[in-house]
PDB file of C-alpha atoms in Angstrom:
ATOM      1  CA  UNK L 891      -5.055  16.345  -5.798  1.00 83.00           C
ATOM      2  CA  UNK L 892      -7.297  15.324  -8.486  1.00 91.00           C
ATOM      3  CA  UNK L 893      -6.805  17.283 -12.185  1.00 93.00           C
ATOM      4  CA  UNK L 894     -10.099  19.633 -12.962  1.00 95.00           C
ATOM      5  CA  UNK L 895     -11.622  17.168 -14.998  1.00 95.00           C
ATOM      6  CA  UNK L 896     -11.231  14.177 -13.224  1.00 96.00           C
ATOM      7  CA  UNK L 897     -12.776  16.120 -10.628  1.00 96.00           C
ATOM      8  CA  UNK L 898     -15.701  17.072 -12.885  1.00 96.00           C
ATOM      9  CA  UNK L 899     -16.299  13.274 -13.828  1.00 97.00           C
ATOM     10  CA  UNK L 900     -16.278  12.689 -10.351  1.00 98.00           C
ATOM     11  CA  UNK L 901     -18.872  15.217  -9.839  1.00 97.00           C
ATOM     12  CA  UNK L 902     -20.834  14.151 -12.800  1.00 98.00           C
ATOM     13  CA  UNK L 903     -20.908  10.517 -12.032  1.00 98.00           C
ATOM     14  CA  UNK L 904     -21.589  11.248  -8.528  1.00 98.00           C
ATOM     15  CA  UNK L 905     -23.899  13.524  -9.032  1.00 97.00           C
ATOM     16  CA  UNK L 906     -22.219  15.946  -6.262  1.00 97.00           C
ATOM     17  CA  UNK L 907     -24.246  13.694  -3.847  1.00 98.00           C
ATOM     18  CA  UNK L 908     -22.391  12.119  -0.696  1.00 98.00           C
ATOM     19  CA  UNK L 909     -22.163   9.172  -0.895  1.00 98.00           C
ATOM     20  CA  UNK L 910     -22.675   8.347   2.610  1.00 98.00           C
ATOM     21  CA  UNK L 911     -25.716  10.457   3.619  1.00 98.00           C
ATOM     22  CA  UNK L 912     -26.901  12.048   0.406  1.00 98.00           C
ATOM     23  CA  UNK L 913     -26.824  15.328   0.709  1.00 98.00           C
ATOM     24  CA  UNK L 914     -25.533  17.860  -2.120  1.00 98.00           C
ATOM     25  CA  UNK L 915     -24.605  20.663   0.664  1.00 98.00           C
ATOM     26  CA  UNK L 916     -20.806  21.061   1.515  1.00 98.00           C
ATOM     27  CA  UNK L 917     -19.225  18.217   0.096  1.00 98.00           C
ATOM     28  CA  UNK L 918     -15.681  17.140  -0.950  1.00 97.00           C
ATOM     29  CA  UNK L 919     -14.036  15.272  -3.414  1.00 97.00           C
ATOM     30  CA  UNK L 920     -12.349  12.339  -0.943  1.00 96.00           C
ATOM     31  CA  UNK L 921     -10.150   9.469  -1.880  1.00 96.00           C
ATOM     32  CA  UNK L 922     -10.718   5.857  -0.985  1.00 97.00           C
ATOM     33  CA  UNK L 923      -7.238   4.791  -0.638  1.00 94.00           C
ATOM     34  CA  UNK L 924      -4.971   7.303   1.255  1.00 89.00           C
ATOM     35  CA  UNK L 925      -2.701   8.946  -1.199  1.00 81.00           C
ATOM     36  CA  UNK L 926       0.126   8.436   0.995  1.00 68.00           C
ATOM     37  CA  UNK L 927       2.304   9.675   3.046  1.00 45.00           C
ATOM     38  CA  UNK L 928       5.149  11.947   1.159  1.00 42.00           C
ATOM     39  CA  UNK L 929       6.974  10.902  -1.564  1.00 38.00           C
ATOM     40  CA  UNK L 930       5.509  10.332  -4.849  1.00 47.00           C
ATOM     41  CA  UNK L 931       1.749   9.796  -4.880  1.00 55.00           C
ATOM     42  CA  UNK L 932       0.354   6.604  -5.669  1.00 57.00           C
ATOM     43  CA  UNK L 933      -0.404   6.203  -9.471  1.00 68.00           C
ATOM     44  CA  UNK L 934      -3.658   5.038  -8.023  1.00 76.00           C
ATOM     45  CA  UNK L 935      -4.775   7.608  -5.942  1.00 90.00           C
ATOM     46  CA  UNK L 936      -6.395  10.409  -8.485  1.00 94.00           C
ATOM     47  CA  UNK L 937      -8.090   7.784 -10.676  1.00 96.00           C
ATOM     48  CA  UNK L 938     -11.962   8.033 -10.631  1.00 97.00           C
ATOM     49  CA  UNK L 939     -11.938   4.412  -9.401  1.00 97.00           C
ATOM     50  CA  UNK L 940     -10.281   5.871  -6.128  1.00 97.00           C
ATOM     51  CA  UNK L 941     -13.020   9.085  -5.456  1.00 97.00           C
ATOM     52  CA  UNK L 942     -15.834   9.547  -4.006  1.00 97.00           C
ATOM     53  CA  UNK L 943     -18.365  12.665  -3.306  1.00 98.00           C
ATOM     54  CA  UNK L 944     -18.512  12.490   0.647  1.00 98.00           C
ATOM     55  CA  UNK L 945     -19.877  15.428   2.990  1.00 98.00           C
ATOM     56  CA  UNK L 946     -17.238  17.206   4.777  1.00 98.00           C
ATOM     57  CA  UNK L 947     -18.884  16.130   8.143  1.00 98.00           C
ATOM     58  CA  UNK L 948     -18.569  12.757   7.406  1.00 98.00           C
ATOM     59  CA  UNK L 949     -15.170  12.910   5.478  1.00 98.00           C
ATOM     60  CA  UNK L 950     -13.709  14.647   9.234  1.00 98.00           C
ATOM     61  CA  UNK L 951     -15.451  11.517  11.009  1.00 98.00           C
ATOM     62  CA  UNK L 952     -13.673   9.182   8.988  1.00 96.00           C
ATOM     63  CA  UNK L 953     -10.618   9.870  10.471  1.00 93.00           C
ATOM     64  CA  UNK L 954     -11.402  11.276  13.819  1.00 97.00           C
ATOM     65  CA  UNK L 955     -13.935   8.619  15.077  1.00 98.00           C
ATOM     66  CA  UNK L 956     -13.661   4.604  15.124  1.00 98.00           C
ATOM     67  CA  UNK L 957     -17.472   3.371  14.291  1.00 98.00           C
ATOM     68  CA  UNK L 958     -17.254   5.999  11.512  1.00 98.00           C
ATOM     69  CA  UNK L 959     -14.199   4.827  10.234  1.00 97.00           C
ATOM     70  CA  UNK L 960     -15.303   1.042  10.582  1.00 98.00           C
ATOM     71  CA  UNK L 961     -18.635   1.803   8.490  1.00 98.00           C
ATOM     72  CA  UNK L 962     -16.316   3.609   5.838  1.00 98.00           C
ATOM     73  CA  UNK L 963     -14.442   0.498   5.211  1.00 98.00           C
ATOM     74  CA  UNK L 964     -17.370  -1.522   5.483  1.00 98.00           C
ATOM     75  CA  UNK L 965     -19.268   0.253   2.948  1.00 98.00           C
ATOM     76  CA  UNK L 966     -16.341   0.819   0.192  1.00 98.00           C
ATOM     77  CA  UNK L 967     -15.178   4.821   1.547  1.00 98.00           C
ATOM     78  CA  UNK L 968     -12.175   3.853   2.931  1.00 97.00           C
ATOM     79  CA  UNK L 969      -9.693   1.109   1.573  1.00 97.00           C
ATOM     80  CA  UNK L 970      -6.622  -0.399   2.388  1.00 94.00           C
ATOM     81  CA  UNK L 971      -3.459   0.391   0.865  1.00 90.00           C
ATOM     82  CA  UNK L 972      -3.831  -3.447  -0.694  1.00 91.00           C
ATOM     83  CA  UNK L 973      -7.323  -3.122  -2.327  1.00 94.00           C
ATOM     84  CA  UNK L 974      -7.741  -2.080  -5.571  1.00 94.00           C
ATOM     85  CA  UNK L 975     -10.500   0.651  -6.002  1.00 96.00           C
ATOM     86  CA  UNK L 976     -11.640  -0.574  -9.692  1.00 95.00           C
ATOM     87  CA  UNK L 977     -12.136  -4.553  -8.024  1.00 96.00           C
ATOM     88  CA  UNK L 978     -13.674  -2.837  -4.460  1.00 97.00           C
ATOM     89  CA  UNK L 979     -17.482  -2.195  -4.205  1.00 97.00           C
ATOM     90  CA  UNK L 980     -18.901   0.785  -2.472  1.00 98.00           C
ATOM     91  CA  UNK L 981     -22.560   0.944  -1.186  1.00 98.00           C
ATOM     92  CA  UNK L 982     -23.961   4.214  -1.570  1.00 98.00           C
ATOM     93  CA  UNK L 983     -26.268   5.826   1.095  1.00 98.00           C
ATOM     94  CA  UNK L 984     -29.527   3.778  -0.223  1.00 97.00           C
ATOM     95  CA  UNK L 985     -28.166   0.641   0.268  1.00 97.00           C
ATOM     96  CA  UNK L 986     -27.063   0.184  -3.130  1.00 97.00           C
ATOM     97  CA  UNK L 987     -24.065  -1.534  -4.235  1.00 97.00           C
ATOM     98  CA  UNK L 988     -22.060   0.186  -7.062  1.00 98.00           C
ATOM     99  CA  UNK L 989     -18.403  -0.272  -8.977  1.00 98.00           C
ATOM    100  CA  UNK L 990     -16.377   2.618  -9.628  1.00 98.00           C
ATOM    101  CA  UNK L 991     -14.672   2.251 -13.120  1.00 97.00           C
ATOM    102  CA  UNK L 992     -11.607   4.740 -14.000  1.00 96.00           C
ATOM    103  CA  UNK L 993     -13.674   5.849 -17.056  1.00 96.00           C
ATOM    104  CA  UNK L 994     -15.678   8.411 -14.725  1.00 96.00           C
ATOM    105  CA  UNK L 995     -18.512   5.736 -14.166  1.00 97.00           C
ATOM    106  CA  UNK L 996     -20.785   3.756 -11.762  1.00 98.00           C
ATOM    107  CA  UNK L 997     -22.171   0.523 -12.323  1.00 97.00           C
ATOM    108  CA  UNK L 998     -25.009  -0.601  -9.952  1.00 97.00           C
ATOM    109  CA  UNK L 999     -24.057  -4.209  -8.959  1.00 96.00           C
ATOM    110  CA  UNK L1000     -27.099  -6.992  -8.363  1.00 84.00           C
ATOM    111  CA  UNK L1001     -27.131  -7.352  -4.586  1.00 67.00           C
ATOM    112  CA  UNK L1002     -29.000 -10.902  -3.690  1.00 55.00           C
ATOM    113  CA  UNK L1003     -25.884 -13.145  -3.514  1.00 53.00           C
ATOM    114  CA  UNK L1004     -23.163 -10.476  -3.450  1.00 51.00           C
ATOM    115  CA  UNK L1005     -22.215 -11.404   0.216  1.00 50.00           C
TER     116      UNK L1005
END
């Protein structure tokens, strides 16, 4: 799990809002890239870069429900073990486009010609 204050800079750039349906009620600290399975974590798996605010509702569908987990990888949530969070975009739940740096910050991306 995330150290205190990377979870405060997560909750400070984020602005405890989920990042999939906005709300500020009940939500979770979740990481993009799975942190693995045993063993050693991933040195990339607590680094801002790799966490997002996400409701817990949503954060359960992600891995209990196929069309939620195909919009979570289509929209940035959910990564695979072979993308790098700081070089992945995530869209937040107004359609913007954002980069996650591993200082603790979001950077709003231009979207005409992204895709």
């Amino acid at each position: 799990m995330p150290s205190e204050r990377i979870k405060g800079l997560i909750r400070r750039r984020d602005e405890g809002v989920c990042w999939h349906c906005g709300t500020d009620v009940d939500t979770t600290i979740h990481h993009r890239q799975n942190r693995g399975m045993g063993g050693k974590a991933s040195s990339v798996a607590d680094r801002p870069s790799n966490l997002l605010t996400i409701c817990q509702h949503f954060n359960f569908l992600m891995e209990a429900d196929l069309d939620a987990a195909r919009e979570a990888r289509e929209k940035g949530w959910k990564l695979k073990q072979t993308q790098s969070p700081a070089y992945a975009h995530v869209v937040k739940f107004d359609g913007t486009v954002w980069m996650l740096d591993d200082m603790g910050k979001a950077h709003k991306l231009e979207q005409q010609g992204l895709f």
